[in-house]
Short mmCIF file of C-alpha atoms in Angstrom, two decimals:
data_model
loop_
_atom_site.label_atom_id
_atom_site.label_comp_id
_atom_site.label_asym_id
_atom_site.label_seq_id
_atom_site.Cartn_x
_atom_site.Cartn_y
_atom_site.Cartn_z
CA MET A 1 60.37 173.15 92.16
CA GLN A 2 58.33 174.62 94.75
CA LEU A 3 59.93 175.27 98.10
CA THR A 4 57.34 174.84 100.38
CA SER A 5 59.97 174.35 104.77
CA ALA A 6 62.45 176.41 106.15
CA ARG A 7 64.92 173.47 105.36
CA SER A 8 64.43 173.64 101.44
CA ARG A 9 64.83 176.98 100.89
CA TRP A 10 67.93 177.32 103.65
CA THR A 11 68.82 174.00 99.94
CA TRP A 12 68.32 175.90 97.54
CA ILE A 13 70.19 179.21 98.65
CA ALA A 14 73.26 177.03 100.28
CA GLY A 15 72.22 175.45 96.22
CA ALA A 16 72.37 179.03 94.60
CA SER A 17 75.67 180.19 96.24
CA VAL A 18 77.41 176.83 95.07
CA ALA A 19 76.24 177.55 91.45
CA VAL A 20 76.84 181.72 91.90
CA LEU A 21 80.83 180.80 92.86
CA THR A 22 81.18 178.20 90.44
CA ALA A 23 79.66 180.72 87.27
CA THR A 24 82.00 183.65 89.14
CA VAL A 25 84.90 181.21 89.30
CA LEU A 26 84.12 180.03 85.38
CA LEU A 27 83.78 183.80 84.32
CA GLY A 28 86.24 185.41 85.75
CA PRO A 29 86.39 188.90 85.03
CA THR A 30 84.61 188.83 82.65
CA MET A 31 80.98 188.17 84.50
CA ARG A 32 78.33 190.53 84.88
CA PRO A 33 74.75 190.66 85.38
CA SER A 34 72.84 189.43 82.33
CA THR A 35 75.75 187.23 81.12
CA ALA A 36 75.95 185.15 84.07
CA THR A 37 75.55 181.67 83.19
CA SER A 38 77.87 178.34 83.31
CA HIS A 39 76.91 176.49 80.61
CA TRP A 40 79.20 178.70 77.82
CA ASP A 41 81.53 177.61 75.84
CA ALA A 42 82.84 180.03 73.44
CA PRO A 43 82.71 184.24 73.58
CA ALA A 44 79.46 184.49 71.62
CA THR A 45 77.29 182.25 72.94
CA THR A 46 78.73 184.20 76.29
CA LEU A 47 76.98 186.53 75.02
CA ASN A 48 73.61 185.57 73.56
CA LYS A 49 72.59 183.57 75.44
CA GLN A 50 69.22 182.78 73.81
CA ILE A 51 72.15 180.70 70.95
CA ASP A 52 74.14 179.28 73.60
CA ALA A 53 73.27 175.21 73.51
CA THR A 54 74.33 174.28 77.63
CA ASP A 55 73.30 170.58 76.60
CA LEU A 56 72.37 167.06 74.45
CA TYR A 57 71.17 163.97 76.29
CA ALA A 58 70.71 161.07 74.14
CA PHE A 59 69.51 157.51 75.29
CA THR A 60 67.71 155.02 74.93
CA SER A 61 64.07 155.64 77.08
CA PRO A 62 63.20 153.81 79.22
CA GLU A 63 59.64 152.51 79.35
CA ARG A 64 59.32 153.01 75.42
CA GLN A 65 62.51 151.23 74.61
CA ASP A 66 61.82 151.06 71.35
CA THR A 67 62.80 154.82 71.24
CA VAL A 68 64.85 157.27 71.84
CA THR A 69 64.86 160.47 73.71
CA ILE A 70 66.60 163.34 72.93
CA VAL A 71 66.68 166.18 74.74
CA ALA A 72 69.09 169.69 73.98
CA ASP A 73 68.97 172.61 76.24
CA TYR A 74 69.66 176.20 75.32
CA ILE A 75 69.44 179.82 77.36
CA PRO A 76 71.20 178.57 80.60
CA PHE A 77 71.00 180.11 84.24
CA GLN A 78 67.58 181.61 84.23
CA ALA A 79 66.22 182.91 87.20
CA PRO A 80 63.06 181.84 89.06
CA HIS A 81 60.33 183.33 87.44
CA LYS A 82 61.93 185.75 85.20
CA PRO A 83 60.64 185.28 81.19
CA TYR A 84 62.29 183.36 78.71
CA GLN A 85 62.04 182.49 75.38
CA PHE A 86 63.91 181.45 72.18
CA ASP A 87 65.24 183.45 69.48
CA THR A 88 62.15 183.96 67.02
CA ASP A 89 65.02 184.64 64.16
CA ALA A 90 66.68 181.98 64.55
CA ARG A 91 66.61 177.55 63.68
CA TYR A 92 66.91 175.48 66.04
CA GLU A 93 67.78 172.08 64.86
CA VAL A 94 68.51 168.47 65.88
CA HIS A 95 70.69 166.60 63.90
CA ILE A 96 70.94 162.11 63.50
CA ASP A 97 73.94 161.52 60.95
CA ASN A 98 73.40 157.55 60.47
CA THR A 99 76.06 156.92 58.07
CA GLY A 100 79.04 157.86 59.80
CA THR A 101 80.12 160.54 57.36
CA GLY A 102 79.22 163.14 59.02
CA LYS A 103 76.27 164.97 56.79
CA ALA A 104 72.16 164.56 58.56
CA ALA A 105 70.24 162.13 57.23
CA VAL A 106 67.58 163.45 59.86
CA THR A 107 66.71 167.24 60.95
CA TYR A 108 64.61 167.81 63.16
CA ARG A 109 64.01 172.36 63.44
CA TRP A 110 61.66 174.15 65.50
CA THR A 111 60.79 178.54 64.82
CA PHE A 112 59.39 180.21 67.39
CA ALA A 113 56.55 183.11 66.98
CA ASN A 114 56.04 185.17 70.18
CA LYS A 115 51.92 185.06 71.17
CA GLY A 116 50.68 185.96 74.00
CA LEU A 117 50.56 188.95 77.08
CA PRO A 118 53.21 190.93 77.33
CA VAL A 119 55.40 190.66 80.92
CA PRO A 120 54.58 193.72 83.04
CA SER A 121 57.94 195.62 83.20
CA PHE A 122 58.79 194.46 86.98
CA ALA A 123 59.27 190.68 85.81
CA ARG A 124 61.71 192.14 82.92
CA LYS A 125 64.11 194.01 84.13
CA ARG A 126 68.28 193.95 83.42
CA GLU A 127 68.38 190.23 82.00
CA HIS A 128 65.63 190.15 79.63
CA THR A 129 67.52 191.70 76.48
CA THR A 130 67.76 190.28 73.63
CA GLY A 131 63.62 189.76 72.84
CA PRO A 132 61.69 192.32 71.94
CA LEU A 133 61.18 195.95 74.12
CA ASP A 134 57.16 194.46 74.57
CA SER A 135 58.44 190.53 75.39
CA LEU A 136 55.24 187.89 75.72
CA VAL A 137 54.46 185.68 78.35
CA GLU A 138 54.75 182.46 75.40
CA GLN A 139 55.33 181.56 72.30
CA SER A 140 54.32 179.33 69.63
CA TYR A 141 56.34 177.55 67.67
CA THR A 142 56.64 175.15 64.10
CA LEU A 143 58.84 171.88 64.02
CA THR A 144 59.66 170.34 61.10
CA ARG A 145 61.14 166.88 59.94
CA LEU A 146 63.61 167.25 56.72
CA ARG A 147 64.76 164.17 55.53
CA ASP A 148 65.91 162.78 51.85
CA GLY A 149 65.32 166.31 50.73
CA LYS A 150 62.66 166.98 51.56
CA SER A 151 60.28 168.80 54.32
CA GLU A 152 58.03 167.91 56.86
CA THR A 153 55.10 170.02 58.96
CA LEU A 154 55.35 167.76 62.02
CA VAL A 155 53.45 170.51 64.17
CA ARG A 156 52.13 173.27 63.52
CA ASN A 157 51.28 176.53 66.17
CA GLY A 158 52.14 174.20 69.15
CA TYR A 159 52.67 175.46 72.09
CA ALA A 160 55.51 175.66 74.08
CA ALA A 161 55.44 175.67 77.84
CA PRO A 162 56.98 178.81 79.30
CA THR A 163 58.26 179.65 82.26
CA ASP A 164 56.29 178.88 85.73
CA MET A 165 55.23 182.79 85.88
CA GLY A 166 53.41 181.72 89.31
CA ALA A 167 50.03 180.61 90.35
CA LEU A 168 48.55 184.25 88.94
CA ALA A 169 50.47 184.28 85.78
CA THR A 170 50.80 180.59 84.76
CA PRO A 171 47.81 178.73 87.25
CA ASP A 172 47.86 174.80 87.27
CA TYR A 173 51.51 174.40 85.88
CA PRO A 174 51.35 170.32 86.04
CA ALA A 175 48.89 171.02 83.23
CA LEU A 176 51.19 173.32 81.26
CA ARG A 177 53.27 171.01 80.53
CA ARG A 178 51.56 168.06 79.88
CA LYS A 179 49.73 170.38 77.18
CA ALA A 180 53.45 170.64 75.74
CA VAL A 181 54.15 167.12 75.84
CA VAL A 182 52.14 166.39 71.35
CA ASP A 183 52.27 163.82 70.10
CA LEU A 184 54.32 162.97 66.31
CA PRO A 185 53.22 160.52 63.06
CA GLY A 186 55.21 157.85 63.55
CA GLY A 187 54.77 157.38 67.25
CA GLY A 188 57.14 159.96 68.59
CA LYS A 189 56.08 162.25 70.81
CA VAL A 190 57.72 166.27 71.35
CA PHE A 191 57.65 168.90 74.45
CA THR A 192 59.11 171.68 74.17
CA GLY A 193 59.57 174.60 76.55
CA THR A 194 60.39 175.31 80.16
CA ALA A 195 62.55 173.00 82.45
CA ALA A 196 64.89 172.40 86.21
CA ASP A 197 68.32 172.72 84.77
CA PRO A 198 69.33 168.54 84.44
CA PHE A 199 73.33 169.35 84.44
CA TYR A 200 74.94 169.28 88.03
CA SER A 201 78.88 167.79 88.51
CA ASP A 202 81.53 167.85 91.05
CA ASN A 203 83.18 171.78 91.32
CA HIS A 204 86.16 170.54 91.69
CA ALA A 205 85.65 168.38 88.34
CA VAL A 206 84.49 171.28 86.96
CA ASN A 207 87.30 173.75 87.30
CA LEU A 208 89.89 170.83 86.62
CA LEU A 209 88.77 170.05 83.13
CA ARG A 210 87.90 173.53 81.67
CA PHE A 211 90.59 175.67 83.87
CA GLY A 212 93.51 173.77 85.49
CA LEU A 213 92.47 174.90 88.95
CA PRO A 214 91.35 173.31 92.23
CA PHE A 215 88.18 174.13 93.85
CA PHE A 216 86.03 172.19 96.63
CA PRO A 217 84.87 169.38 96.03
CA VAL A 218 80.90 168.98 96.20
CA LYS A 219 79.00 167.91 93.55
CA THR A 220 76.46 170.67 92.82
CA GLY A 221 72.96 170.85 90.44
CA VAL A 222 72.54 174.22 88.94
CA PRO A 223 69.20 175.30 91.23
CA MET A 224 68.22 177.60 87.78
CA ASN A 225 65.93 176.17 84.77
CA VAL A 226 66.86 176.42 80.63
CA SER A 227 64.36 175.97 77.83
CA SER A 228 64.70 172.71 75.77
CA LEU A 229 64.16 170.84 73.01
CA ALA A 230 63.07 166.92 73.74
CA LEU A 231 62.53 164.81 71.03
CA GLN A 232 61.20 160.80 71.02
CA LEU A 233 61.36 158.89 68.24
CA PRO A 234 60.76 155.65 67.12
CA LYS A 235 64.37 153.28 66.58
CA SER A 236 63.44 153.00 63.28
CA GLU A 237 63.06 156.66 62.09
CA LEU A 238 66.77 157.81 63.55
CA ALA A 239 68.06 154.26 61.73
CA LEU A 240 69.66 154.07 58.46
CA GLY A 241 67.62 152.47 55.82
CA GLY A 242 64.66 151.69 58.52
CA ASP A 243 66.61 149.02 60.55
CA PRO A 244 68.03 149.92 64.27
CA VAL A 245 68.78 145.82 63.95
CA ARG A 246 70.90 145.61 61.41
CA ASN A 247 71.93 149.53 61.79
CA PRO A 248 72.18 149.95 65.28
CA VAL A 249 74.44 153.03 65.97
CA ILE A 250 73.65 157.53 65.68
CA GLY A 251 75.47 160.24 65.12
CA VAL A 252 73.92 163.75 66.61
CA TRP A 253 73.67 167.07 67.40
CA THR A 254 71.88 170.07 68.21
CA THR A 255 72.80 173.41 66.45
CA ALA A 256 71.46 177.47 65.92
CA SER A 257 70.97 179.25 63.27
CA ARG A 258 70.05 183.08 63.41
CA LYS A 259 69.59 185.42 60.99
CA SER A 260 72.46 187.70 60.56
CA SER A 261 74.26 189.71 58.96
CA GLY A 262 77.01 187.78 58.30
CA LEU A 263 79.50 188.67 60.78
CA LEU A 264 79.48 185.43 63.17
CA GLY A 265 78.79 181.79 61.75
CA SER A 266 78.07 179.90 58.38
CA GLY A 267 75.29 178.91 56.67
CA SER A 268 73.03 179.04 53.14
CA ALA A 269 70.84 181.06 52.51
CA ASP A 270 70.08 183.54 55.35
CA TYR A 271 70.28 181.77 57.87
CA LYS A 272 73.62 181.72 60.12
CA GLN A 273 75.26 178.59 61.46
CA VAL A 274 76.22 180.54 65.44
CA SER A 275 75.93 177.45 67.97
CA ARG A 276 76.35 173.58 67.57
CA LEU A 277 76.73 170.54 70.38
CA GLY A 278 77.45 166.92 70.49
CA ASN A 279 80.05 165.69 72.88
CA PRO A 280 79.69 167.72 76.50
CA ASN A 281 82.69 169.98 76.52
CA PHE A 282 84.37 169.01 73.50
CA ASN A 283 83.89 173.34 72.17
CA GLU A 284 85.13 174.56 75.69
CA VAL A 285 88.02 172.07 76.88
CA ILE A 286 89.06 169.96 73.22
CA ILE A 287 89.13 173.57 70.88
CA PRO A 288 91.71 177.01 71.99
CA LEU A 289 90.09 179.67 72.80
CA LYS A 290 90.46 181.65 70.00
CA GLU A 291 88.98 179.41 67.67
CA ARG A 292 85.51 178.21 69.99
CA ASP A 293 83.39 180.43 67.53
CA HIS A 294 84.55 179.73 64.07
CA PHE A 295 83.91 175.95 66.05
CA ASN A 296 80.24 176.82 66.54
CA ALA A 297 80.14 177.24 63.23
CA LEU A 298 81.81 174.61 61.77
CA ARG A 299 79.20 171.10 60.82
CA PRO A 300 80.44 167.39 61.08
CA ASP A 301 81.02 166.41 57.73
CA GLY A 302 84.38 169.34 57.45
CA ASP A 303 85.78 168.44 60.66
CA GLU A 304 88.21 165.63 58.79
CA SER A 305 89.23 167.26 55.64
CA GLY A 306 90.07 170.65 58.15
CA ASN A 307 92.24 172.29 60.23
CA LEU A 308 91.47 172.43 63.64
CA ILE A 309 88.75 169.65 64.87
CA VAL A 310 91.51 166.46 63.89
CA PRO A 311 94.75 168.24 65.13
CA ALA A 312 93.22 169.95 68.59
CA THR A 313 91.91 166.46 69.87
CA LEU A 314 95.69 164.48 69.00
CA ASP A 315 97.18 167.16 71.03
CA SER A 316 94.75 168.82 73.75
CA ASP A 317 96.87 171.13 75.52
CA GLN A 318 94.26 171.31 78.15
CA ALA A 319 94.79 167.99 78.94
CA GLU A 320 98.85 169.38 80.03
CA VAL A 321 96.95 171.51 82.06
CA VAL A 322 94.74 169.10 84.14
CA ALA A 323 97.73 166.35 84.41
CA GLN A 324 99.98 169.34 85.84
CA GLN A 325 97.50 170.75 88.57
CA ALA A 326 96.34 167.56 89.70
CA GLY A 327 100.10 166.13 90.18
CA VAL A 328 99.78 163.40 87.74
CA THR A 329 100.84 162.52 84.19
CA ALA A 330 99.10 163.50 80.58
CA PRO A 331 99.13 159.99 78.48
CA PRO A 332 101.37 160.83 75.49
CA VAL A 333 100.61 162.15 71.43
CA PRO A 334 98.76 161.61 69.71
CA ARG A 335 95.93 161.61 71.82
CA LYS A 336 94.41 158.05 69.54
CA ASP A 337 91.70 157.37 72.18
CA LEU A 338 90.17 161.41 72.74
CA GLU A 339 90.15 160.39 68.92
CA GLN A 340 87.80 157.43 69.37
CA ILE A 341 85.66 159.08 72.07
CA TYR A 342 84.66 162.05 70.26
CA LEU A 343 85.71 161.79 67.00
CA THR A 344 84.80 158.46 65.48
CA GLY A 345 83.36 156.16 68.85
CA LEU A 346 84.27 152.54 69.90
CA THR A 347 85.66 150.45 67.99
CA ALA A 348 87.35 146.58 68.36
CA ARG A 349 88.29 146.86 64.55
CA THR A 350 89.81 149.58 63.59
CA ASP A 351 93.81 150.37 65.21
CA GLY A 352 92.65 153.10 68.04
CA PRO A 353 94.09 151.81 71.48
CA ILE A 354 90.34 151.52 73.10
CA LYS A 355 88.54 147.79 71.97
CA GLN A 356 85.48 147.64 72.62
CA ASP A 357 82.86 147.66 70.14
CA LEU A 358 80.45 150.32 71.96
CA ASN A 359 79.69 153.26 68.99
CA SER A 360 80.67 153.15 66.27
CA HIS A 361 79.25 153.65 63.24
CA LEU A 362 81.40 151.44 61.80
CA LEU A 363 79.27 148.66 63.14
CA ASN A 364 76.07 149.28 61.01
CA GLN A 365 76.36 146.80 58.66
CA ASP A 366 76.39 149.64 55.64
CA ALA A 367 78.16 151.95 56.51
CA PRO A 368 80.96 151.43 55.35
CA ARG A 369 83.49 154.34 56.43
CA VAL A 370 83.45 156.13 59.50
CA ALA A 371 84.52 159.61 58.89
CA LYS A 372 86.42 162.17 61.66
CA ALA A 373 83.30 164.04 63.14
CA GLU A 374 82.65 165.07 66.49
CA GLU A 375 79.32 163.74 67.66
CA LEU A 376 76.95 162.13 70.44
CA ARG A 377 76.83 158.90 69.31
CA LEU A 378 74.92 156.29 70.36
CA ASN A 379 74.70 152.37 70.15
CA MET A 380 70.96 151.93 70.10
CA SER A 381 70.76 147.97 70.98
CA THR A 382 73.29 148.33 74.08
CA PRO A 383 70.73 146.47 76.71
CA LEU A 384 68.97 149.17 79.17
CA ALA A 385 71.87 148.61 82.06
CA ALA A 386 70.32 146.87 85.78
CA ALA A 387 72.31 149.70 87.88
CA PRO A 388 73.36 153.01 85.69
CA ASP A 389 76.29 154.10 87.05
CA LYS A 390 76.84 157.83 86.73
CA TYR A 391 80.87 157.62 85.67
CA GLY A 392 79.48 155.26 82.71
CA ILE A 393 82.05 152.98 80.63
CA LEU A 394 84.72 153.49 83.27
CA LYS A 395 82.30 151.80 85.82
CA GLY A 396 81.73 149.19 83.03
CA ASP A 397 78.21 151.12 81.75
CA ALA A 398 78.10 150.04 78.58
CA GLN A 399 75.16 152.59 78.46
CA GLY A 400 76.27 155.61 79.86
CA TYR A 401 78.17 158.02 78.82
CA PRO A 402 80.07 158.27 75.79
CA ASN A 403 77.59 155.30 73.85
CA GLY A 404 75.07 158.33 74.00
CA ARG A 405 73.97 160.51 77.32
CA ARG A 406 71.60 159.86 80.49
CA LEU A 407 70.73 162.88 82.16
CA ILE A 408 71.94 161.04 85.53
CA ASP A 409 75.44 161.06 83.33
CA ASP A 410 78.19 162.25 85.94
CA VAL A 411 79.97 163.81 81.94
CA VAL A 412 82.24 166.34 83.20
CA THR A 413 84.12 163.78 85.98
CA VAL A 414 83.92 161.22 83.51
CA ASN A 415 85.83 163.76 80.47
CA LEU A 416 88.49 164.78 83.14
CA ARG A 417 88.90 161.01 83.77
CA MET A 418 89.37 160.14 79.62
CA LEU A 419 91.62 163.22 79.30
CA LEU A 420 93.90 162.31 81.43
CA GLY A 421 93.45 158.28 79.75
CA GLU A 422 91.40 156.30 80.94
CA PRO A 423 89.96 153.78 79.10
CA ALA A 424 92.64 152.86 78.02
CA GLY A 425 95.02 153.64 80.68
CA ARG A 426 95.33 153.49 83.52
CA GLY A 427 95.51 156.89 83.87
CA ALA A 428 93.86 159.02 87.81
CA PRO A 429 90.80 157.19 88.60
CA SER A 430 90.88 158.91 92.09
CA LEU A 431 91.62 162.13 91.36
CA ILE A 432 87.70 162.84 92.19
CA ALA A 433 86.26 161.14 95.08
CA GLU A 434 83.60 159.59 94.19
CA ASP A 435 81.39 159.48 97.08
CA ASN A 436 80.93 162.65 97.45
CA PRO A 437 76.73 162.71 97.16
CA ALA A 438 74.97 164.79 94.00
CA PHE A 439 73.21 167.87 94.81
CA LEU A 440 70.21 167.46 92.56
CA LEU A 441 67.66 170.11 93.25
CA LYS A 442 65.15 168.23 91.22
CA PRO A 443 64.97 164.93 90.40
CA ILE A 444 64.60 163.61 86.89
CA THR A 445 60.44 161.80 86.32
CA GLY A 446 60.01 158.83 85.20
CA SER A 447 58.63 159.05 81.11
CA PHE A 448 58.86 161.47 79.20
CA PRO A 449 60.19 164.33 78.47
CA TYR A 450 62.33 163.17 81.92
CA LEU A 451 62.81 166.33 82.41
CA ALA A 452 61.59 167.67 86.16
CA LEU A 453 59.30 170.98 86.05
CA PRO A 454 60.68 174.59 86.09
CA VAL A 455 62.65 176.08 89.76
CA ILE A 456 60.73 178.46 91.60
CA ALA A 457 61.34 180.18 94.39
CA THR A 458 58.84 181.10 97.20
CA GLY A 459 59.07 182.91 100.17
#
């Protein structure tokens, strides 16, 4: 966002101060200038933000309702004007499960290469330490679709929108954004590049959910940038059998895999999976700290048979911590409600406590069984909400989180309230004030990729 007025500059400074303060609280004694980010979920991704998936969104596109938009954000807390790049030794992927097995039926894979002019040394400084010494401003990418055992190149030598370095280095930046939006075969679109971080929430909710600590109740955005991978895809391309009417539910997650010495991660050949994100907050809230790097190396099709994901969901230690701090009573274990929300999706067809046919793969007529697997599930047949509510299903908005995730959803507050028992029971709905204003540095836009242009600071 270009800040041209004194009021705007002070607003930016206030927002930045809140974000830094939040990051300080989140990171505590581990905070260092080169790793400062509020989006970390595990020790390894905290130390290496190039492979740190910060947020995943999946929702029906408002102006093209026969399509779904998926946004995976990486590399959090990018300072304005400073260059950040995707890792050229990594694969960034978005996976679609349309069978309910936890296996990817379709995978979209980005790989990157450097090009362009060297970044000036004055702009690189200490924070940009992950790439080669002479890192480059611009990157190109290849986008590949994998399905039915076949690999198809959708984009070759694609243009990744760089950091907005100002009028001298990146003149007419809106034109660069338009250049980075590319049509795909079959009617889809892709955007790859830097954008303003759309994440926001209530600081009180963030600190209660993640650390069981109190904080002042101010809703704030992150006045910095992220690197985004965005797709707008026909629902028929994502649905089981190509039929989104008969099989409307999909599960979505994103991973990063890196050429590795084998010290971290899992996977085949020379690429090891080192980052995984489906539902927001799942790893850092449901999974114990010592297991979070391990979670990032797991695939959803192994969640049900493993000894980590299901037990941690049914008996959440963090629910007790948060309830004690908030002065409320946590729901009794086993938490079958959390199992529905995060591992199976919601349906009235099982013995789960949430009796709502919303986003379980069991709603797919050609998916006879659902495996317990941590994925962000979206029912593509849910109509657009006439008046979208940031608290999603907790306020009767079936199109909102956890039925996919829109850019407007306050997922941290929703997750906090679900951890304390909603919507299966009474919970603690008044714990976070609903009338707190949302402080987003930049609004989202009305068309794909919906992400605001990168934040810049002037004056």
